[in-house]
Coordinates of C-alpha atoms and ligand atoms in Angstrom, one line a residue:
X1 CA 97.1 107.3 63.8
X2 CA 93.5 106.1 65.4
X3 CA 91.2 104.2 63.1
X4 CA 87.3 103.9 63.0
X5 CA 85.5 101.1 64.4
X6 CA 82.6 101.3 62.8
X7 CA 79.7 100.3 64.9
X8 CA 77.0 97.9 63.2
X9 CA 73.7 97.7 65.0
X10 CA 71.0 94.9 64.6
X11 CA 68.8 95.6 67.7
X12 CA 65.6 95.8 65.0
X13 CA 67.0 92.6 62.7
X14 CA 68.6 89.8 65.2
X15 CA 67.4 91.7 68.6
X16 CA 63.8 91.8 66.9
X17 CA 64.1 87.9 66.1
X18 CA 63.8 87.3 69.9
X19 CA 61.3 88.6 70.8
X20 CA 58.4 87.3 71.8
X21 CA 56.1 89.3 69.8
X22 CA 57.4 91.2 66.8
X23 CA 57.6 95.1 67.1
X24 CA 55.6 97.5 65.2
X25 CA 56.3 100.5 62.7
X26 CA 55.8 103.1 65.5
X27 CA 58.1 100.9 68.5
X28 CA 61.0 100.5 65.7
X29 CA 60.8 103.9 64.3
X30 CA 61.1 104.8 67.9
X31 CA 64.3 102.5 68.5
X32 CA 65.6 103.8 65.1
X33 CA 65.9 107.6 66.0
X34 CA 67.3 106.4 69.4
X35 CA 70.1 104.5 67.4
X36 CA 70.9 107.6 65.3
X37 CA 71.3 110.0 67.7
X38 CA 73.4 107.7 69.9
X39 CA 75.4 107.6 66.6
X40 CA 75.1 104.3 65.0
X41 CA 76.8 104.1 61.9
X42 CA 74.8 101.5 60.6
X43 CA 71.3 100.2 61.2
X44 CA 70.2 96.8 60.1
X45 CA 66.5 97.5 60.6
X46 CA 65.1 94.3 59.1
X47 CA 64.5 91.5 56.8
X48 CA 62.5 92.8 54.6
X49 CA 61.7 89.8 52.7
X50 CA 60.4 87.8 56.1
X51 CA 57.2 89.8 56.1
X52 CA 54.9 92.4 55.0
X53 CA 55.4 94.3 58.1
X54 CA 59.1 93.4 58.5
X55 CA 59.3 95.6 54.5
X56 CA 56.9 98.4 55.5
X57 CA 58.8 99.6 58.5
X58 CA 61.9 99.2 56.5
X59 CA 60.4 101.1 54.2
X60 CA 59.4 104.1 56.9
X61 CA 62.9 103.7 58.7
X62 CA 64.6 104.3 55.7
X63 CA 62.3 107.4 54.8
X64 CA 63.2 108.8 58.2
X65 CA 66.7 108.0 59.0
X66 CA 69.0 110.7 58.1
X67 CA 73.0 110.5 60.0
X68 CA 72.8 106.5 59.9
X69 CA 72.9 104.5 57.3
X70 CA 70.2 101.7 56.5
X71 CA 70.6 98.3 56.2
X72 CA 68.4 95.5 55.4
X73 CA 69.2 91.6 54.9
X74 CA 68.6 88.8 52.3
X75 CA 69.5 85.5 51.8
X76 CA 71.1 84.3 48.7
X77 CA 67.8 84.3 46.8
X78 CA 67.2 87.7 44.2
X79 CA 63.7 87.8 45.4
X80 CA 64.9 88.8 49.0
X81 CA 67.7 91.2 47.0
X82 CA 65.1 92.5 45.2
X83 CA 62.8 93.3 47.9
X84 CA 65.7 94.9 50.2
X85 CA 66.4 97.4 47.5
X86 CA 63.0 98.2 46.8
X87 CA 62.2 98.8 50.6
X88 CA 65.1 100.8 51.2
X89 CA 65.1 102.9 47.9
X90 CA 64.1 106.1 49.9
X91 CA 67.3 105.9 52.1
X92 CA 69.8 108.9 51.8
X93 CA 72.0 105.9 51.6
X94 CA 72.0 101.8 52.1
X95 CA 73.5 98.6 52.6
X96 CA 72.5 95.1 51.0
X97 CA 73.8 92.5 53.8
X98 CA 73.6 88.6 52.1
X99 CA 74.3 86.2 54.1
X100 CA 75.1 82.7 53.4
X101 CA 75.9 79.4 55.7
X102 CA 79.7 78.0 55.3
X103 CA 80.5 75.8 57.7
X104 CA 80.2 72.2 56.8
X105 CA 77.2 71.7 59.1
X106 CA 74.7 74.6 57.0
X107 CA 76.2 73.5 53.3
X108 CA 75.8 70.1 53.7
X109 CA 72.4 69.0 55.8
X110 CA 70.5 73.0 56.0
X111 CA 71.5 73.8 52.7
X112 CA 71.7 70.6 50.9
X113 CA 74.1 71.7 48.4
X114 CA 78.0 71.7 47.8
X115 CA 80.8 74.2 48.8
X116 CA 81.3 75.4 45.3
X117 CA 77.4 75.5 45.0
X118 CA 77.7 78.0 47.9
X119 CA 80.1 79.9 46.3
X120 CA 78.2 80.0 42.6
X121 CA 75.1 81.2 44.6
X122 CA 77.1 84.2 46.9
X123 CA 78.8 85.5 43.5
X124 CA 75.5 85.8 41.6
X125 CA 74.0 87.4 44.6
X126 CA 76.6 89.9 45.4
X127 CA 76.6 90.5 41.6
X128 CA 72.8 91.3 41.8
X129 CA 72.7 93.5 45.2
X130 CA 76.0 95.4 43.8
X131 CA 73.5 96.7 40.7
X132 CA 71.2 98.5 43.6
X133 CA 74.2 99.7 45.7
X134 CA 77.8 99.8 46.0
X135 CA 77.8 99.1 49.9
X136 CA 77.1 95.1 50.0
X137 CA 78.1 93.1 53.1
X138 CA 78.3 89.1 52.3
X139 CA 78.5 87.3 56.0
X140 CA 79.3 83.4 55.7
X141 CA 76.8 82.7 58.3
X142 CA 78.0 79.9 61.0
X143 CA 82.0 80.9 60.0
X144 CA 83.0 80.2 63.6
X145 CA 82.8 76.2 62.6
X146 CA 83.7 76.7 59.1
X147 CA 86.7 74.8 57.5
X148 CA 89.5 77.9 57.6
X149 CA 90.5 76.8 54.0
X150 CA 86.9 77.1 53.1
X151 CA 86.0 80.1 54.8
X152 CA 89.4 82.1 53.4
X153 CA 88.1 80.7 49.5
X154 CA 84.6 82.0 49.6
X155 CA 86.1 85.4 51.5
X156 CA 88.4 86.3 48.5
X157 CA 85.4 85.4 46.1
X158 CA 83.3 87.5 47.7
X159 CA 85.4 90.0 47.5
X160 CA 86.3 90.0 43.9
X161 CA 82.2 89.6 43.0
X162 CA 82.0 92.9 45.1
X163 CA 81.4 92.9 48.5
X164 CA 82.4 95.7 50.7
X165 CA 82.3 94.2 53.8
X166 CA 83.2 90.7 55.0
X167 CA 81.4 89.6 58.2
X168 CA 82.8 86.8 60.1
X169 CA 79.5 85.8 62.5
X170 CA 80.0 83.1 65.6
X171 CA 76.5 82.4 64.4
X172 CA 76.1 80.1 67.4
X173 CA 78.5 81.4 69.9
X174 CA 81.2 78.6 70.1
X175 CA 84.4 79.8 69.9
X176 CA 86.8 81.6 72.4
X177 CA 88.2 84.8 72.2
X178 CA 91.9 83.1 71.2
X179 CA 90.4 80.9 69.4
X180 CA 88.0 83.6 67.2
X181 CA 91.2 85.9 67.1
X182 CA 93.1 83.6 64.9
X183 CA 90.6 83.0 62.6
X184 CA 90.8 86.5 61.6
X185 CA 94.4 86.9 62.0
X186 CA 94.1 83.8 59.7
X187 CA 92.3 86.2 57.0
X188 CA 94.6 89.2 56.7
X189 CA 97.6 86.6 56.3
X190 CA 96.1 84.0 53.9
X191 CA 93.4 86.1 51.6
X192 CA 95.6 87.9 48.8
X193 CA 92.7 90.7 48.5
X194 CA 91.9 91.2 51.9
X195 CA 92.5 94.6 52.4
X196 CA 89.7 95.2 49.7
X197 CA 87.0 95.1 52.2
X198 CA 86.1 95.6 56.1
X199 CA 86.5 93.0 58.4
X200 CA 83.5 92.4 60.1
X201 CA 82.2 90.4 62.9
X202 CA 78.9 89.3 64.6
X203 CA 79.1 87.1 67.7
X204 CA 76.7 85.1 69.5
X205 CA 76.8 84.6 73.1
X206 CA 75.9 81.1 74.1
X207 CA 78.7 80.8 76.0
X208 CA 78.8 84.6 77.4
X209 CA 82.0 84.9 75.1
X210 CA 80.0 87.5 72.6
X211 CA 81.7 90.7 73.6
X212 CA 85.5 89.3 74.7
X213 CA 85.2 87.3 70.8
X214 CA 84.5 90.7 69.2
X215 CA 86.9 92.3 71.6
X216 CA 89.8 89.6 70.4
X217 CA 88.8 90.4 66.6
X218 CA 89.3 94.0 67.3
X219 CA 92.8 93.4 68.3
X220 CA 93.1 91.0 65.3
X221 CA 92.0 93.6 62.5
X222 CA 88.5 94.1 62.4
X223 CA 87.1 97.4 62.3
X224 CA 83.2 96.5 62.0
X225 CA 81.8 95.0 64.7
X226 CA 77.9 93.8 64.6
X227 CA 75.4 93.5 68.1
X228 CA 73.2 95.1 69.9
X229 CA 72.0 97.6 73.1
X230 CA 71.7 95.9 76.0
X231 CA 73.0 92.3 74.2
X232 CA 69.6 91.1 73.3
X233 CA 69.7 88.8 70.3
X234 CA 68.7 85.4 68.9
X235 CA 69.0 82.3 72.3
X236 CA 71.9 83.8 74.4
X237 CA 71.7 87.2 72.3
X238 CA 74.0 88.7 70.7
X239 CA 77.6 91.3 71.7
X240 CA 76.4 94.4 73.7
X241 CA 77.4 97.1 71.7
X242 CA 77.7 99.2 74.8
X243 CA 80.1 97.1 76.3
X244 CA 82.6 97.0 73.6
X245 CA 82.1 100.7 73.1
X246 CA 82.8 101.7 76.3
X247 CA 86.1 99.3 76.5
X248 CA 87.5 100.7 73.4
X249 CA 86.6 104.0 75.0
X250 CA 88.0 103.3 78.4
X251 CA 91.3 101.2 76.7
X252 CA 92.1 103.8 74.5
X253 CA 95.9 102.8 75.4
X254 CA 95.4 99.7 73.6
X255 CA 92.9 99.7 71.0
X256 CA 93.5 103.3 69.4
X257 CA 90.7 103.4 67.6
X258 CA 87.6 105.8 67.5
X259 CA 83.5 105.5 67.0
X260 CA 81.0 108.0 66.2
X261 CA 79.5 107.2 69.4
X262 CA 77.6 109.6 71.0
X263 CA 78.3 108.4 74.8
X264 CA 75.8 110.9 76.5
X265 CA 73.1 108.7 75.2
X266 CA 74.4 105.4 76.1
X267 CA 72.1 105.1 79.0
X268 CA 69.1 106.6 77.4
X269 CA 69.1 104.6 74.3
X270 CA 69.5 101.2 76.3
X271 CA 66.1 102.4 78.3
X272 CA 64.1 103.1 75.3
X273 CA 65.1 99.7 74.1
X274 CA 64.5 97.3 77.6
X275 CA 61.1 98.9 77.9
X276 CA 60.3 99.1 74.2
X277 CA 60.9 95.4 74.2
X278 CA 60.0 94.4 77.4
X279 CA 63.7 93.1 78.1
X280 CA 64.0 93.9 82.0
X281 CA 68.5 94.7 82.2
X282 CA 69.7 93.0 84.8
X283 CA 71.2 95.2 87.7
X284 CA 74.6 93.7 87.1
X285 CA 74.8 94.1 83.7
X286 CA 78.0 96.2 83.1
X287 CA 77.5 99.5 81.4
X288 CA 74.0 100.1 81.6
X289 CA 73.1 98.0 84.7
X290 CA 71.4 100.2 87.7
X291 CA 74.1 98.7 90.2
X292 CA 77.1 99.4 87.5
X293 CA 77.9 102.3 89.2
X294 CA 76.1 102.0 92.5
X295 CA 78.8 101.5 95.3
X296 CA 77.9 99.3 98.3
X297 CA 80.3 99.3 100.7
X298 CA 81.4 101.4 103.4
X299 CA 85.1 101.2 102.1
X300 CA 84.2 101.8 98.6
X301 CA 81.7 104.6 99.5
X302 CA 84.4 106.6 101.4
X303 CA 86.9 106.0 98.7
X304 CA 84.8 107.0 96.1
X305 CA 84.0 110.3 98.0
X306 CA 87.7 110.9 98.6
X307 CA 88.3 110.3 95.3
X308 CA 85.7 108.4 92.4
X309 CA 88.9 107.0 90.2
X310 CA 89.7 104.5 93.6
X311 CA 86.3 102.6 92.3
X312 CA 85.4 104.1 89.1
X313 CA 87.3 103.3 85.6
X314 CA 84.0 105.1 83.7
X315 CA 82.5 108.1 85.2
X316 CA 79.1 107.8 84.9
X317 CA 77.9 111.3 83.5
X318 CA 80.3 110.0 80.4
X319 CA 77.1 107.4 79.6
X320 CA 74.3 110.1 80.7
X321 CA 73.4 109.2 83.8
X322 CA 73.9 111.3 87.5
X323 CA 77.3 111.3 89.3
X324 CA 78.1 108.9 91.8
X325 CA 75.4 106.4 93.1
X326 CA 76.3 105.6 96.8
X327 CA 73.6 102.5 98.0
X328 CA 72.5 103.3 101.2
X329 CA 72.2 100.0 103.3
X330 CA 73.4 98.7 107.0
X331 CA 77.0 98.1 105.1
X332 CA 77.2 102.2 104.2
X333 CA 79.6 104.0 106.3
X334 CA 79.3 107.9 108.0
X335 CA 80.7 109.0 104.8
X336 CA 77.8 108.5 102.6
X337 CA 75.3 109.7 105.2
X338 CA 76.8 112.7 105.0
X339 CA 77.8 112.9 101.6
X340 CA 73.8 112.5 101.4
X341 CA 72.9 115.3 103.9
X342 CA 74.9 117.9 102.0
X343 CA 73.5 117.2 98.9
X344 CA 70.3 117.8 100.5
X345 CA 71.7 120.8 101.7
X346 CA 72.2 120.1 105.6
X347 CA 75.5 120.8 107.5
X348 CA 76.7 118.5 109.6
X349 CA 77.2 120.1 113.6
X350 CA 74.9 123.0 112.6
X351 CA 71.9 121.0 111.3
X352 CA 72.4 117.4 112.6
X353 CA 75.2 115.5 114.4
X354 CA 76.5 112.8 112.4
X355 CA 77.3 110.0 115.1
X356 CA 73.3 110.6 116.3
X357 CA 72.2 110.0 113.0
X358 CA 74.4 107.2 112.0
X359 CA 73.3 105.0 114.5
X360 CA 69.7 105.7 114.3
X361 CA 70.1 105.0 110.3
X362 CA 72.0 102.0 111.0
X363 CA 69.1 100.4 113.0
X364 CA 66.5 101.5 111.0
X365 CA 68.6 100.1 107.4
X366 CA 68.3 96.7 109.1
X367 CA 65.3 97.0 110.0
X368 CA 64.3 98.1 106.3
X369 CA 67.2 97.4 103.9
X370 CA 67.6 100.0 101.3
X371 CA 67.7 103.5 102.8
X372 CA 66.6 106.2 100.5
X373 CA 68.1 110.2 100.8
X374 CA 63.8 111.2 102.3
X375 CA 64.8 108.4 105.1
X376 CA 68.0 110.1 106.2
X377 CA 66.0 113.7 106.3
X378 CA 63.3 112.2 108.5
X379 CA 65.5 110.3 111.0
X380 CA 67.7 113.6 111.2
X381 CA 64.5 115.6 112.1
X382 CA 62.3 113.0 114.0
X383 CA 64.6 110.3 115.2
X384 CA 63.3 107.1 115.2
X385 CA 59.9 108.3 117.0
X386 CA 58.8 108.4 113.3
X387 CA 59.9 105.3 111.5
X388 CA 57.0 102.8 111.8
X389 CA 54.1 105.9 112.4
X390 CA 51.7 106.1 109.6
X391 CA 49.6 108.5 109.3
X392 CA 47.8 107.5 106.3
X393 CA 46.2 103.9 107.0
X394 CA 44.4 101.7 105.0
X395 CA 41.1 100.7 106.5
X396 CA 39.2 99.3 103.7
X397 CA 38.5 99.0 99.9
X398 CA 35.8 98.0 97.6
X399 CA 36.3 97.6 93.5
X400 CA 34.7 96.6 91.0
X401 CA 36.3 96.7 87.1
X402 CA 34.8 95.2 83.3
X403 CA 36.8 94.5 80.2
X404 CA 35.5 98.4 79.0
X405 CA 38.8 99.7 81.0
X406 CA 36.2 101.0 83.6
X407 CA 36.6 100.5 87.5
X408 CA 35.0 102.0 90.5
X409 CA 36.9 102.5 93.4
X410 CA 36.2 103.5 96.9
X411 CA 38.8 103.6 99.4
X412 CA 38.6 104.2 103.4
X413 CA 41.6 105.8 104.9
X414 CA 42.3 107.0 108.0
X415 CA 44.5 110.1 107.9
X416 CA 45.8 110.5 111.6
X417 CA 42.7 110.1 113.3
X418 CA 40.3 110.9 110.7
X419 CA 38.6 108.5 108.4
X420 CA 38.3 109.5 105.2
X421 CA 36.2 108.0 102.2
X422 CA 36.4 108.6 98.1
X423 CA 35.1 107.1 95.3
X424 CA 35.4 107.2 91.9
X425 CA 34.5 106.0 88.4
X426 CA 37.0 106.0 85.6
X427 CA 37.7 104.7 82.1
X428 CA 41.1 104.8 82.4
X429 CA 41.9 101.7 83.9
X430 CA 42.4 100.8 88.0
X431 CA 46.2 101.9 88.2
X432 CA 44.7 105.4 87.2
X433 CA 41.8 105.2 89.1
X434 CA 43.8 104.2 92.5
X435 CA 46.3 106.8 92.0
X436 CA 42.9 109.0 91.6
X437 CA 41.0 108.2 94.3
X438 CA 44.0 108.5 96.8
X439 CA 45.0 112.1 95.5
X440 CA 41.3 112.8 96.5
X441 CA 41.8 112.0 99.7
X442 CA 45.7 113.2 100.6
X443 CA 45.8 115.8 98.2
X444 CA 49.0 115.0 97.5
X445 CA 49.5 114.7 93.2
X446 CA 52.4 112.0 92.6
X447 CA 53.2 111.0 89.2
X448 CA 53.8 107.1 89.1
X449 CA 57.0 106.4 87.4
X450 CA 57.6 102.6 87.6
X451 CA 55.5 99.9 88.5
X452 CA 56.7 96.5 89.6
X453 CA 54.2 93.4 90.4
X454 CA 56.2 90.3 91.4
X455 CA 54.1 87.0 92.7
X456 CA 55.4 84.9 95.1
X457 CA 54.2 81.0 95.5
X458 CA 54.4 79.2 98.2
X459 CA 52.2 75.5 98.9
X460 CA 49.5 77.9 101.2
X461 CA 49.3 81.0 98.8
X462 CA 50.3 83.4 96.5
X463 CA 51.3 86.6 97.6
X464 CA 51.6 89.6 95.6
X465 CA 54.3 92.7 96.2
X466 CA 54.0 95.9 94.5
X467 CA 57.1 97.9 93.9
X468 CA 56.2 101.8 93.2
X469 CA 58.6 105.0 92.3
X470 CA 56.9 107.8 92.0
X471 CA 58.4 111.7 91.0
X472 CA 56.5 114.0 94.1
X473 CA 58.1 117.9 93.6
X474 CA 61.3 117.1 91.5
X475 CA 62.0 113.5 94.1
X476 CA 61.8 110.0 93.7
X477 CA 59.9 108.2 96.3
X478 CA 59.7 104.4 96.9
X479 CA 56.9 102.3 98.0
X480 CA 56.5 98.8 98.3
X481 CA 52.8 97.2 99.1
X482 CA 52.2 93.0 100.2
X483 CA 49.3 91.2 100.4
X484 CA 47.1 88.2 98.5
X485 CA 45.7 90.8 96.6
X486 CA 47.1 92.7 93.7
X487 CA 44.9 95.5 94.2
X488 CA 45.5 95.6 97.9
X489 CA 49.5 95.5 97.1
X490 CA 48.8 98.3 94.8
X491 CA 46.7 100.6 97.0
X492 CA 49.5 99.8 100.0
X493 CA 52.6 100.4 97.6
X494 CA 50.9 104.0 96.8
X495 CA 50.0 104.5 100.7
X496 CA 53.6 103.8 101.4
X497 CA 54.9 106.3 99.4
X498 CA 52.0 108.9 100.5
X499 CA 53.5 108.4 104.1
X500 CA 57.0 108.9 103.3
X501 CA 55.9 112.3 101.5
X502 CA 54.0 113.4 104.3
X503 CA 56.6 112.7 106.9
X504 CA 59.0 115.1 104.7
X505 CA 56.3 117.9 104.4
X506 CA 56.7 117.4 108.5
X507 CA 60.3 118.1 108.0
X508 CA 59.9 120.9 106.1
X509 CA 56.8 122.7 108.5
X510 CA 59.4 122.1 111.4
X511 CA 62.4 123.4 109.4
X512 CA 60.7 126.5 108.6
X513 CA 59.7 127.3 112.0
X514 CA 62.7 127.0 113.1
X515 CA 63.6 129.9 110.7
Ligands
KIV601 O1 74.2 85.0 63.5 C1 74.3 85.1 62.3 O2 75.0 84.4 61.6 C2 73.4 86.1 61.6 C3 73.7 86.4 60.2 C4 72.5 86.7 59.4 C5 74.7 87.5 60.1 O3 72.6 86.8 62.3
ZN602 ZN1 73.0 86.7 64.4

């Protein structure tokens, strides 16, 4: 028979911690509903002892959370038991989680006190939070150095004086997985009352071992496992929930165990977090990474399209994102041009021949790099005539902005062989206003999705590149603008784009009189 994992998340306790600037009511709120529909059995949302902001948006996430239950922690002090109760009072239901250091290292010179001081103070505070609820976790906090005889003493305790749960933290990510497995193997064979409570445990990774640690606990007996989306955390952060989800998901054969995971919102909830918290996810990153499902290679494009399980162990519509990403570079083979021209809708030998195209898109990917699907419509229509035309050029650009938000922006533009000039005034700040003053001109409405500015230094200069993607009727166009200036780089990443739409408004005029 499967059993639950159930699936701990502390994106708004230990994920908060590192950030650089703590996260308001609103931001959390925000993270919280994302947590509960994704299905989260339990939320840690806070601390609510650490601040007065830290206990009023426990306070509201506990008002508003409904299908997850709240959590908030406390050290071994009643005060910060106290105040965790009182803050999460409105919850439809909640958790008390004390922790406590064990190891040696935290009794003897954070703590200043003795082992069985440690264990008088974790059975008078378990005592205390067990009068406000009867769902109290007790983590002995730094357990992956702590003495085993030591840790499986204060366990059994703990357990007696009422915990529910027992979480086993790798506070500073030090062990390995083996290692980290037999410490909880340890536990089910040497504490008499184990079976009592949930095994729990919360791993660190300093040593990038966070999410094979919890993986090895799994497979030792825990069924509680602690992290957060996207791995972010205290130093190293902490285990990405997604990752060990999507393994117990995908391992089925050897874990047999369920969640209450919702995995449609995998990818959605790990957006709302990285831009919530202005934690950027590294295109590798497995699970949630952009190039996680992206295929590169010729070989692996054309064995994806012949069949996706050759290269794909998750499909990707499981986590909510779109089938099959097929990168389209100088390495991509025939078969994902044209796996790209019928999803546009063009037929290969009635609308374009494929050995014409796929040379003219090989020359122009090196030429260019990344090849978007726009690219391969205008090289099928206009050869390579097209490439390098512009018909929107910038010619020049004057600006002037205060710390009111307001610019004034005038732009020159040539537009094929006409020059053009707008201005305009607004309060909105210059993004808005250049995006303004250029739909004045082009008539062409974009909506600016992402905005990238990266600065390069070198000993002469610093130059400034501007990465755009921009939605233009249901499409996403790229632009990308270089110069000294960051306004410059802006106005040329936008002009970029405008070209690339008005070189596909070319296809479609020819395309529809050729109807
Ligand atoms: O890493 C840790 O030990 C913690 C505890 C509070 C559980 O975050
Ligand atoms: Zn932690």
């Amino acid at each position: 028979m499967t059993q639950q994992l159930i699936i701990f998340d502390t994106t708004l306790r230990d994920g908060e911690q590192s950030l650089q600037a703590s996260l308001s009511t609103k931001k959390k709120l925000k993270i919280a509903f994302a947590l509960e529909r994704l299905g989260i059995d339990i939320i840690e949302v806070g601390f609510p002892v650490s601040s007065p902001g830290d206990f009023s948006s426990t306070c509201t996430i506990a008002r508003n959370i409904k299908n997850s239950k709240i959590c908030g922690l406390a050290r071994c002090v009643y005060r910060d038991i106290d105040v965790a109760a009182e803050a999460m009072k409105s919850a439809e239901s909640f958790r008390i989680h004390i922790f406590l250091g064990t190891s040696y290292l935290h009794v003897a010179s954070k703590l200043r006190k003795t082992f069985n001081e440690i264990i008088e103070m974790a059975v008078c505070s378990i005592k205390r939070a067990r009068k406000y609820t009867d769902d109290v976790e007790f983590s002995c906090e730094d357990a992956g150095r702590t003495n085993l005889d030591n840790l499986c003493r204060i366990v059994e305790i703990a357990i007696n004086a009422g915990a529910t749960t027992i979480n086993i933290p790798d506070t500073v990510g030090y062990t390995i997985p083996s290692q980290f497995q037999s410490i909880i193997f340890s536990l089910y064979k040497k504490v008499p009352n184990i079976d009592k409570a949930i095994i729990s445990v919360h791993c660190h990774n300093d040593l990038g071992m966070a999410v094979a640690n919890s993986i090895s606990a799994i497979q030792a007996g825990a069924r509680q496992i602690e992290g957060t989306i996207n791995g972010i955390g205290e130093r190293a952060g902490n285990t990405a929930l997604e990752e060990v989800i999507m393994a117990i998901k995908v391992r089925k054969d050897i874990f047999q165990l369920y969640t209450n995971i919702k995995y449609k919102e995998i990818f959605r909830t790990s957006k709302i977090i990285s831009e919530i918290c202005n934690m950027p996810i590294p295109s590798n990153k497995a699970i949630v990474g952009s190039n996680a499902f992206s295929h590169s290679s010729g070989i692996h494009q054309d064995g994806v399209l012949k069949n996706r399980k050759n290269y794909e162990i998750i499909v990707p519509e499981t986590i909510g994102l779109k089938p099959i990403t097929l990168n389209l570079t100088s390495r991509s083979g025939r078969a994902a041009v044209k796996h790209y021209m019928s999803e546009m809708g063009y037929k290969e030998n009635v609308d374009y021949n494929l050995n014409d195209l796929y040379s003219t898109f090989l020359k122009f990917a090196d030429k260019k790099g990344q090849v978007f699907d726009y690219d391969l419509e205008i090289l099928a229509f206009f050869n390579s005539e097209i490439d390098s035309f512009e018909y929107f050029k910038l010619k020049d650009f004057n600006v002037k902005s205060n710390l009111d938000g307001i610019s004034c922006l005038l732009i020159k533009l040539m537009c094929g062989s006409q020059l053009r000039t707008e201005m305009e005034t607004t309060k909105k700040g210059l993004m808005y206003t250049i995006h303004k003053v250029l739909n004045k001109i082009t008539s062409i409405n974009i909506i600016i999705k992402n905005f990238h500015i990266l600065v390069e230094e070198n000993n002469l200069s610093t130059v400034v590149k501007v990465n755009v993607e921009v939605r233009y009727n249901n499409r996403s166009f790229y632009g990308v603008g270089t110069s000294l200036d960051i306004i410059e780089s802006s106005i040329r990443a936008i002009i970029y784009v405008l070209n690339s739409i008005w070189k596909i408004q070319q296809v479609n005029i020819k395309l529809k009189q050729h109807l």
